[in-house]
């Protein structure tokens, strides 16, 4: 917010702290979806069925130009996950394929990556990692002449729900279903594919990790079926997280986001509940239920800027506007 006047910054900060916002719906679709989204500058990318659509924000940030800037296709089944990297979109599909799309051209390549659906993908430094229902994680090069050449195949003993590459490009973490292994969080060497460590030791069976993200090379956040957000610091301990926050209504947590400072946002499995947390406190600050029966939906993906929070649900994309409540 460096370019925003101080008075405006204080007002917006107070709105976040007090939970003052105006709710709106940016997009609707007719059939139930499991959308994923990313923000890039003044553009929003969101998956719908087997497409990824790019939209441009209007200046207020709380509305979109209705005509998409671009449509990226290539999968035979739904897009499960995607990331933006090096002017590319790397997508993971229910057809077991990975798609590589250039954002500013019609270039698209897809290749068979897994025997079952690819649930998650990440890309940094010219390397792609993918995780699948087939109980493997794989490492791939992004270089155009080597697309589809698998560098490592890792047997995870469990379905892989989430994956993230370390900011220093030395390792990556997998979040699995926690059915075939006692820990759903394991860190692997990116160059050799060997197991480096597992995190935690007291997970109940089925405590799968649905979202995981690095904040720094030594700190990461995770959430999932066991209703907790956990903060891990590899310098302190790999056996126990240094902080945890429990979803008060015992709901699965599908996704999380952080501002890298004190603010956390989580998306729950029932009634589209978005919660804001202050990491210095145990209890959540605010809860925003975005749906009600009979259209109860999980929050599949969250993203936010300094002024807006965006939440993707089964039938629509919501915005919480903290600039103009």
mmCIF file of C-alpha atoms in Angstrom:
data_model
loop_
_atom_site.group_PDB
_atom_site.id
_atom_site.type_symbol
_atom_site.label_atom_id
_atom_site.label_comp_id
_atom_site.label_asym_id
_atom_site.label_seq_id
_atom_site.Cartn_x
_atom_site.Cartn_y
_atom_site.Cartn_z
ATOM 1 C CA UNK A 1 0.000 0.000 0.000
ATOM 2 C CA UNK A 2 3.026 2.302 -0.326
ATOM 3 C CA UNK A 3 1.294 4.382 -3.027
ATOM 4 C CA UNK A 4 -1.907 4.755 -0.990
ATOM 5 C CA UNK A 5 -2.274 7.927 1.130
ATOM 6 C CA UNK A 6 -1.696 7.393 4.853
ATOM 7 C CA UNK A 7 -5.267 8.329 5.805
ATOM 8 C CA UNK A 8 -6.651 5.766 3.366
ATOM 9 C CA UNK A 9 -4.230 3.118 4.635
ATOM 10 C CA UNK A 10 -5.358 3.662 8.220
ATOM 11 C CA UNK A 11 -9.023 3.446 7.219
ATOM 12 C CA UNK A 12 -8.564 0.204 5.279
ATOM 13 C CA UNK A 13 -6.463 -1.296 8.077
ATOM 14 C CA UNK A 14 -9.195 -0.487 10.594
ATOM 15 C CA UNK A 15 -11.811 -2.073 8.340
ATOM 16 C CA UNK A 16 -9.834 -5.322 8.225
ATOM 17 C CA UNK A 17 -9.336 -5.282 11.985
ATOM 18 C CA UNK A 18 -13.019 -4.639 12.694
ATOM 19 C CA UNK A 19 -14.353 -6.875 9.926
ATOM 20 C CA UNK A 20 -16.099 -4.022 8.112
ATOM 21 C CA UNK A 21 -16.597 -4.876 4.459
ATOM 22 C CA UNK A 22 -19.110 -4.962 1.641
ATOM 23 C CA UNK A 23 -19.876 -8.334 0.085
ATOM 24 C CA UNK A 24 -20.457 -8.793 -3.625
ATOM 25 C CA UNK A 25 -20.493 -11.485 -6.294
ATOM 26 C CA UNK A 26 -18.098 -11.081 -9.206
ATOM 27 C CA UNK A 27 -18.974 -14.171 -11.265
ATOM 28 C CA UNK A 28 -21.663 -16.848 -11.331
ATOM 29 C CA UNK A 29 -21.843 -20.175 -13.147
ATOM 30 C CA UNK A 30 -24.708 -22.586 -13.631
ATOM 31 C CA UNK A 31 -23.115 -25.919 -12.733
ATOM 32 C CA UNK A 32 -21.355 -26.770 -9.499
ATOM 33 C CA UNK A 33 -17.589 -26.326 -9.855
ATOM 34 C CA UNK A 34 -14.436 -26.735 -7.786
ATOM 35 C CA UNK A 35 -12.697 -23.560 -8.937
ATOM 36 C CA UNK A 36 -9.122 -22.496 -8.312
ATOM 37 C CA UNK A 37 -7.809 -18.971 -8.883
ATOM 38 C CA UNK A 38 -4.708 -16.781 -8.967
ATOM 39 C CA UNK A 39 -4.147 -13.018 -9.020
ATOM 40 C CA UNK A 40 -1.575 -11.318 -11.212
ATOM 41 C CA UNK A 41 -1.437 -7.509 -11.247
ATOM 42 C CA UNK A 42 -4.864 -6.239 -12.319
ATOM 43 C CA UNK A 43 -5.929 -9.657 -13.637
ATOM 44 C CA UNK A 44 -7.741 -12.594 -12.075
ATOM 45 C CA UNK A 45 -7.376 -16.147 -13.402
ATOM 46 C CA UNK A 46 -10.000 -18.703 -12.433
ATOM 47 C CA UNK A 47 -10.697 -22.280 -13.497
ATOM 48 C CA UNK A 48 -14.179 -23.353 -14.573
ATOM 49 C CA UNK A 49 -14.574 -26.996 -15.628
ATOM 50 C CA UNK A 50 -11.726 -27.742 -18.087
ATOM 51 C CA UNK A 51 -10.949 -24.084 -18.875
ATOM 52 C CA UNK A 52 -8.951 -21.319 -17.196
ATOM 53 C CA UNK A 53 -10.320 -17.834 -17.811
ATOM 54 C CA UNK A 54 -8.501 -14.526 -17.324
ATOM 55 C CA UNK A 55 -10.450 -11.398 -16.343
ATOM 56 C CA UNK A 56 -9.341 -7.819 -15.860
ATOM 57 C CA UNK A 57 -10.315 -5.954 -12.703
ATOM 58 C CA UNK A 58 -11.998 -2.600 -13.017
ATOM 59 C CA UNK A 59 -10.206 0.259 -11.192
ATOM 60 C CA UNK A 60 -12.228 -0.256 -7.991
ATOM 61 C CA UNK A 61 -10.933 -3.825 -7.600
ATOM 62 C CA UNK A 62 -14.415 -4.925 -6.533
ATOM 63 C CA UNK A 63 -15.717 -5.700 -10.037
ATOM 64 C CA UNK A 64 -14.524 -7.345 -13.247
ATOM 65 C CA UNK A 65 -14.804 -6.648 -16.924
ATOM 66 C CA UNK A 66 -17.285 -9.316 -17.994
ATOM 67 C CA UNK A 67 -15.506 -10.281 -21.196
ATOM 68 C CA UNK A 68 -12.503 -12.544 -20.454
ATOM 69 C CA UNK A 69 -9.069 -11.377 -21.516
ATOM 70 C CA UNK A 70 -8.151 -14.940 -22.407
ATOM 71 C CA UNK A 71 -9.382 -18.517 -22.294
ATOM 72 C CA UNK A 72 -6.885 -21.340 -21.763
ATOM 73 C CA UNK A 73 -8.030 -24.842 -22.706
ATOM 74 C CA UNK A 74 -6.407 -28.213 -23.238
ATOM 75 C CA UNK A 75 -7.623 -30.585 -20.544
ATOM 76 C CA UNK A 76 -10.196 -33.292 -21.222
ATOM 77 C CA UNK A 77 -11.524 -33.123 -17.667
ATOM 78 C CA UNK A 78 -11.768 -30.444 -14.993
ATOM 79 C CA UNK A 79 -8.769 -28.327 -14.040
ATOM 80 C CA UNK A 80 -7.959 -29.280 -10.436
ATOM 81 C CA UNK A 81 -5.260 -26.698 -9.728
ATOM 82 C CA UNK A 82 -2.957 -24.238 -11.487
ATOM 83 C CA UNK A 83 -0.169 -21.746 -10.812
ATOM 84 C CA UNK A 84 1.297 -18.755 -12.644
ATOM 85 C CA UNK A 85 5.059 -18.837 -13.245
ATOM 86 C CA UNK A 86 7.439 -17.150 -15.686
ATOM 87 C CA UNK A 87 4.626 -15.851 -17.929
ATOM 88 C CA UNK A 88 3.205 -19.397 -18.033
ATOM 89 C CA UNK A 89 0.137 -21.052 -16.561
ATOM 90 C CA UNK A 90 0.913 -24.547 -15.294
ATOM 91 C CA UNK A 91 -2.326 -26.504 -14.868
ATOM 92 C CA UNK A 92 -3.176 -29.871 -13.314
ATOM 93 C CA UNK A 93 -6.138 -31.810 -14.663
ATOM 94 C CA UNK A 94 -8.500 -34.580 -13.713
ATOM 95 C CA UNK A 95 -7.376 -36.293 -16.933
ATOM 96 C CA UNK A 96 -3.946 -37.025 -15.386
ATOM 97 C CA UNK A 97 -2.266 -34.409 -17.556
ATOM 98 C CA UNK A 98 -0.235 -31.265 -16.916
ATOM 99 C CA UNK A 99 -0.859 -28.286 -19.185
ATOM 100 C CA UNK A 100 1.663 -25.543 -19.943
ATOM 101 C CA UNK A 101 0.127 -22.363 -21.401
ATOM 102 C CA UNK A 102 1.872 -19.112 -22.329
ATOM 103 C CA UNK A 103 -0.171 -16.245 -20.929
ATOM 104 C CA UNK A 104 0.361 -13.843 -23.813
ATOM 105 C CA UNK A 105 0.160 -16.266 -26.732
ATOM 106 C CA UNK A 106 -1.770 -19.286 -27.968
ATOM 107 C CA UNK A 107 1.061 -21.676 -27.026
ATOM 108 C CA UNK A 108 -0.310 -24.678 -25.101
ATOM 109 C CA UNK A 109 1.279 -28.060 -24.445
ATOM 110 C CA UNK A 110 -0.187 -30.845 -22.376
ATOM 111 C CA UNK A 111 1.400 -34.144 -21.475
ATOM 112 C CA UNK A 112 0.426 -37.276 -19.576
ATOM 113 C CA UNK A 113 1.838 -36.951 -16.082
ATOM 114 C CA UNK A 114 0.013 -39.368 -13.777
ATOM 115 C CA UNK A 115 -2.195 -42.437 -13.959
ATOM 116 C CA UNK A 116 -5.010 -40.648 -12.104
ATOM 117 C CA UNK A 117 -6.075 -37.038 -11.592
ATOM 118 C CA UNK A 118 -3.364 -34.487 -10.825
ATOM 119 C CA UNK A 119 -4.610 -32.795 -7.662
ATOM 120 C CA UNK A 120 -1.904 -30.169 -7.240
ATOM 121 C CA UNK A 121 1.003 -28.501 -8.980
ATOM 122 C CA UNK A 122 3.648 -25.872 -8.244
ATOM 123 C CA UNK A 123 6.366 -24.221 -10.306
ATOM 124 C CA UNK A 124 9.444 -22.212 -9.350
ATOM 125 C CA UNK A 125 12.814 -21.634 -10.953
ATOM 126 C CA UNK A 126 12.009 -23.601 -14.094
ATOM 127 C CA UNK A 127 10.935 -26.710 -12.164
ATOM 128 C CA UNK A 128 7.399 -28.152 -11.932
ATOM 129 C CA UNK A 129 6.273 -30.492 -9.153
ATOM 130 C CA UNK A 130 2.972 -32.361 -9.275
ATOM 131 C CA UNK A 131 0.987 -34.568 -6.918
ATOM 132 C CA UNK A 132 -1.709 -37.071 -7.773
ATOM 133 C CA UNK A 133 -4.367 -39.404 -6.536
ATOM 134 C CA UNK A 134 -2.146 -42.224 -7.857
ATOM 135 C CA UNK A 135 0.039 -41.815 -4.723
ATOM 136 C CA UNK A 136 3.013 -40.284 -6.461
ATOM 137 C CA UNK A 137 4.674 -36.897 -6.680
ATOM 138 C CA UNK A 138 6.768 -36.054 -9.738
ATOM 139 C CA UNK A 139 9.365 -33.461 -10.711
ATOM 140 C CA UNK A 140 9.466 -32.015 -14.241
ATOM 141 C CA UNK A 141 11.481 -29.372 -16.143
ATOM 142 C CA UNK A 142 9.662 -26.333 -17.539
ATOM 143 C CA UNK A 143 12.163 -25.839 -20.389
ATOM 144 C CA UNK A 144 10.251 -26.012 -23.675
ATOM 145 C CA UNK A 145 12.541 -28.636 -25.183
ATOM 146 C CA UNK A 146 12.145 -30.950 -22.180
ATOM 147 C CA UNK A 147 8.444 -30.722 -21.357
ATOM 148 C CA UNK A 148 7.066 -34.052 -20.245
ATOM 149 C CA UNK A 149 10.458 -35.537 -19.284
ATOM 150 C CA UNK A 150 10.023 -36.712 -15.696
ATOM 151 C CA UNK A 151 13.084 -36.050 -13.517
ATOM 152 C CA UNK A 152 11.931 -37.918 -10.400
ATOM 153 C CA UNK A 153 8.977 -40.089 -9.426
ATOM 154 C CA UNK A 154 8.337 -40.287 -5.679
ATOM 155 C CA UNK A 155 6.164 -42.970 -4.110
ATOM 156 C CA UNK A 156 4.238 -41.186 -1.347
ATOM 157 C CA UNK A 157 2.106 -44.150 -0.149
ATOM 158 C CA UNK A 158 -0.861 -41.759 -0.075
ATOM 159 C CA UNK A 159 -2.945 -39.572 -2.335
ATOM 160 C CA UNK A 160 -1.250 -36.188 -2.690
ATOM 161 C CA UNK A 161 -3.625 -33.277 -2.111
ATOM 162 C CA UNK A 162 -1.220 -30.319 -1.932
ATOM 163 C CA UNK A 163 2.348 -29.465 -2.884
ATOM 164 C CA UNK A 164 4.721 -26.482 -2.657
ATOM 165 C CA UNK A 165 8.315 -25.738 -3.657
ATOM 166 C CA UNK A 166 10.624 -24.057 -1.142
ATOM 167 C CA UNK A 167 11.540 -20.425 -1.994
ATOM 168 C CA UNK A 168 15.242 -21.411 -2.166
ATOM 169 C CA UNK A 169 14.477 -24.209 -4.688
ATOM 170 C CA UNK A 170 16.204 -26.891 -2.633
ATOM 171 C CA UNK A 171 13.172 -28.948 -1.600
ATOM 172 C CA UNK A 172 9.417 -29.297 -1.801
ATOM 173 C CA UNK A 173 6.680 -30.356 0.595
ATOM 174 C CA UNK A 174 3.789 -32.730 -0.073
ATOM 175 C CA UNK A 175 0.502 -32.739 1.811
ATOM 176 C CA UNK A 176 -1.114 -36.170 1.612
ATOM 177 C CA UNK A 177 -4.256 -37.964 2.779
ATOM 178 C CA UNK A 178 -2.620 -39.419 5.928
ATOM 179 C CA UNK A 179 -4.050 -42.885 5.327
ATOM 180 C CA UNK A 180 -0.967 -44.884 4.313
ATOM 181 C CA UNK A 181 1.644 -42.936 6.301
ATOM 182 C CA UNK A 182 1.609 -41.506 9.831
ATOM 183 C CA UNK A 183 2.535 -37.981 8.709
ATOM 184 C CA UNK A 184 0.761 -36.157 5.874
ATOM 185 C CA UNK A 185 3.557 -33.564 5.572
ATOM 186 C CA UNK A 186 6.881 -34.643 4.123
ATOM 187 C CA UNK A 187 9.736 -32.645 2.647
ATOM 188 C CA UNK A 188 11.713 -34.016 -0.292
ATOM 189 C CA UNK A 189 15.006 -33.005 -1.881
ATOM 190 C CA UNK A 190 14.241 -31.329 -5.198
ATOM 191 C CA UNK A 191 17.459 -32.476 -6.886
ATOM 192 C CA UNK A 192 17.488 -36.120 -5.809
ATOM 193 C CA UNK A 193 13.853 -36.821 -4.946
ATOM 194 C CA UNK A 194 14.920 -38.322 -1.599
ATOM 195 C CA UNK A 195 12.928 -37.886 1.620
ATOM 196 C CA UNK A 196 14.516 -35.255 3.871
ATOM 197 C CA UNK A 197 12.082 -35.155 6.809
ATOM 198 C CA UNK A 198 8.496 -35.515 7.882
ATOM 199 C CA UNK A 199 6.648 -32.967 9.989
ATOM 200 C CA UNK A 200 4.672 -33.833 13.105
ATOM 201 C CA UNK A 201 4.076 -37.130 14.837
ATOM 202 C CA UNK A 202 0.567 -37.086 16.307
ATOM 203 C CA UNK A 203 -1.756 -36.791 13.317
ATOM 204 C CA UNK A 204 -4.904 -38.950 13.484
ATOM 205 C CA UNK A 205 -5.580 -41.220 10.478
ATOM 206 C CA UNK A 206 -7.271 -39.293 7.686
ATOM 207 C CA UNK A 207 -5.903 -35.901 8.759
ATOM 208 C CA UNK A 208 -5.139 -35.025 5.152
ATOM 209 C CA UNK A 209 -3.507 -31.709 4.242
ATOM 210 C CA UNK A 210 -5.511 -29.874 1.564
ATOM 211 C CA UNK A 211 -3.393 -26.715 1.375
ATOM 212 C CA UNK A 212 0.220 -25.973 2.230
ATOM 213 C CA UNK A 213 2.360 -22.898 1.573
ATOM 214 C CA UNK A 214 5.861 -21.672 2.370
ATOM 215 C CA UNK A 215 6.259 -18.248 3.945
ATOM 216 C CA UNK A 216 10.057 -18.464 3.994
ATOM 217 C CA UNK A 217 12.635 -21.207 3.381
ATOM 218 C CA UNK A 218 12.174 -22.406 6.971
ATOM 219 C CA UNK A 219 8.513 -21.624 7.756
ATOM 220 C CA UNK A 220 5.298 -22.980 6.277
ATOM 221 C CA UNK A 221 1.563 -23.184 6.943
ATOM 222 C CA UNK A 222 -0.793 -26.123 6.441
ATOM 223 C CA UNK A 223 -4.495 -26.896 6.843
ATOM 224 C CA UNK A 224 -6.875 -29.711 6.018
ATOM 225 C CA UNK A 225 -9.320 -32.349 7.187
ATOM 226 C CA UNK A 226 -8.436 -32.235 10.877
ATOM 227 C CA UNK A 227 -9.770 -28.613 11.093
ATOM 228 C CA UNK A 228 -6.454 -27.036 12.170
ATOM 229 C CA UNK A 229 -4.173 -24.441 10.644
ATOM 230 C CA UNK A 230 -0.604 -25.239 11.669
ATOM 231 C CA UNK A 231 2.481 -23.040 11.523
ATOM 232 C CA UNK A 232 5.766 -24.911 11.196
ATOM 233 C CA UNK A 233 9.249 -23.535 11.806
ATOM 234 C CA UNK A 234 11.887 -26.011 10.661
ATOM 235 C CA UNK A 235 14.533 -24.223 12.737
ATOM 236 C CA UNK A 236 12.618 -24.872 15.950
ATOM 237 C CA UNK A 237 11.214 -28.387 15.485
ATOM 238 C CA UNK A 238 10.050 -30.815 12.844
ATOM 239 C CA UNK A 239 8.187 -32.915 15.391
ATOM 240 C CA UNK A 240 5.753 -30.267 16.554
ATOM 241 C CA UNK A 241 4.315 -27.123 15.000
ATOM 242 C CA UNK A 242 5.081 -23.853 16.776
ATOM 243 C CA UNK A 243 1.506 -22.542 16.561
ATOM 244 C CA UNK A 244 -1.940 -23.867 15.652
ATOM 245 C CA UNK A 245 -5.452 -22.495 15.226
ATOM 246 C CA UNK A 246 -8.568 -24.664 15.386
ATOM 247 C CA UNK A 247 -11.636 -24.074 13.221
ATOM 248 C CA UNK A 248 -14.328 -23.542 15.898
ATOM 249 C CA UNK A 249 -17.152 -25.372 14.087
ATOM 250 C CA UNK A 250 -15.142 -28.523 13.381
ATOM 251 C CA UNK A 251 -15.148 -27.944 9.627
ATOM 252 C CA UNK A 252 -12.550 -29.124 7.154
ATOM 253 C CA UNK A 253 -10.309 -26.280 6.018
ATOM 254 C CA UNK A 254 -9.907 -26.294 2.234
ATOM 255 C CA UNK A 255 -7.558 -23.366 1.781
ATOM 256 C CA UNK A 256 -5.552 -20.666 3.503
ATOM 257 C CA UNK A 257 -3.831 -17.398 2.682
ATOM 258 C CA UNK A 258 -1.539 -15.083 4.623
ATOM 259 C CA UNK A 259 -0.249 -11.559 4.217
ATOM 260 C CA UNK A 260 3.179 -12.677 5.451
ATOM 261 C CA UNK A 261 2.645 -10.725 8.655
ATOM 262 C CA UNK A 262 -0.166 -11.212 11.201
ATOM 263 C CA UNK A 263 -3.226 -11.846 9.041
ATOM 264 C CA UNK A 264 -4.482 -15.313 8.123
ATOM 265 C CA UNK A 265 -7.571 -16.181 6.090
ATOM 266 C CA UNK A 266 -9.089 -19.663 5.884
ATOM 267 C CA UNK A 267 -11.913 -21.212 3.873
ATOM 268 C CA UNK A 268 -14.197 -23.817 5.480
ATOM 269 C CA UNK A 269 -16.142 -26.738 4.054
ATOM 270 C CA UNK A 270 -19.610 -25.684 5.307
ATOM 271 C CA UNK A 271 -21.650 -22.613 4.325
ATOM 272 C CA UNK A 272 -18.757 -20.966 2.527
ATOM 273 C CA UNK A 273 -17.303 -19.569 5.748
ATOM 274 C CA UNK A 274 -14.248 -17.347 5.411
ATOM 275 C CA UNK A 275 -12.449 -16.655 8.678
ATOM 276 C CA UNK A 276 -9.882 -13.989 9.452
ATOM 277 C CA UNK A 277 -7.301 -14.705 12.129
ATOM 278 C CA UNK A 278 -4.687 -12.618 13.908
ATOM 279 C CA UNK A 279 -1.727 -14.936 14.367
ATOM 280 C CA UNK A 280 -1.014 -13.369 17.753
ATOM 281 C CA UNK A 281 -4.368 -14.688 19.033
ATOM 282 C CA UNK A 282 -5.928 -18.143 19.326
ATOM 283 C CA UNK A 283 -9.537 -17.211 18.513
ATOM 284 C CA UNK A 284 -10.553 -16.025 15.052
ATOM 285 C CA UNK A 285 -11.209 -12.321 14.545
ATOM 286 C CA UNK A 286 -14.162 -12.496 12.140
ATOM 287 C CA UNK A 287 -16.252 -15.005 10.229
ATOM 288 C CA UNK A 288 -18.067 -14.326 6.953
ATOM 289 C CA UNK A 289 -20.611 -17.012 5.900
ATOM 290 C CA UNK A 290 -21.049 -16.588 2.145
ATOM 291 C CA UNK A 291 -23.690 -19.271 1.511
ATOM 292 C CA UNK A 292 -26.587 -20.930 3.289
ATOM 293 C CA UNK A 293 -28.619 -24.092 2.777
ATOM 294 C CA UNK A 294 -29.484 -25.529 0.308
ATOM 295 C CA UNK A 295 -26.503 -24.004 -1.557
ATOM 296 C CA UNK A 296 -23.941 -24.675 1.149
ATOM 297 C CA UNK A 297 -20.500 -24.857 -0.430
ATOM 298 C CA UNK A 298 -16.877 -25.130 0.623
ATOM 299 C CA UNK A 299 -14.536 -22.234 0.002
ATOM 300 C CA UNK A 300 -12.227 -23.876 -2.520
ATOM 301 C CA UNK A 301 -9.768 -21.030 -2.955
ATOM 302 C CA UNK A 302 -8.946 -17.688 -1.307
ATOM 303 C CA UNK A 303 -6.880 -14.750 -2.481
ATOM 304 C CA UNK A 304 -6.583 -11.232 -1.139
ATOM 305 C CA UNK A 305 -4.990 -7.874 -1.807
ATOM 306 C CA UNK A 306 -4.548 -4.973 0.606
ATOM 307 C CA UNK A 307 -8.171 -3.914 0.022
ATOM 308 C CA UNK A 308 -10.136 -6.972 -1.130
ATOM 309 C CA UNK A 309 -10.596 -10.642 -0.364
ATOM 310 C CA UNK A 310 -11.769 -13.035 -3.102
ATOM 311 C CA UNK A 311 -13.382 -16.403 -2.351
ATOM 312 C CA UNK A 312 -14.231 -19.059 -4.952
ATOM 313 C CA UNK A 313 -17.209 -21.310 -4.111
ATOM 314 C CA UNK A 314 -19.193 -23.949 -6.001
ATOM 315 C CA UNK A 315 -21.484 -21.545 -7.872
ATOM 316 C CA UNK A 316 -19.900 -18.118 -7.687
ATOM 317 C CA UNK A 317 -16.906 -15.926 -6.957
ATOM 318 C CA UNK A 318 -17.361 -13.593 -3.977
ATOM 319 C CA UNK A 319 -15.518 -10.416 -3.077
ATOM 320 C CA UNK A 320 -15.242 -8.774 0.327
ATOM 321 C CA UNK A 321 -14.456 -5.085 -0.191
ATOM 322 C CA UNK A 322 -12.633 -3.575 2.798
ATOM 323 C CA UNK A 323 -12.031 -0.260 1.042
ATOM 324 C CA UNK A 324 -15.688 0.746 0.674
ATOM 325 C CA UNK A 325 -17.710 -1.174 3.313
#
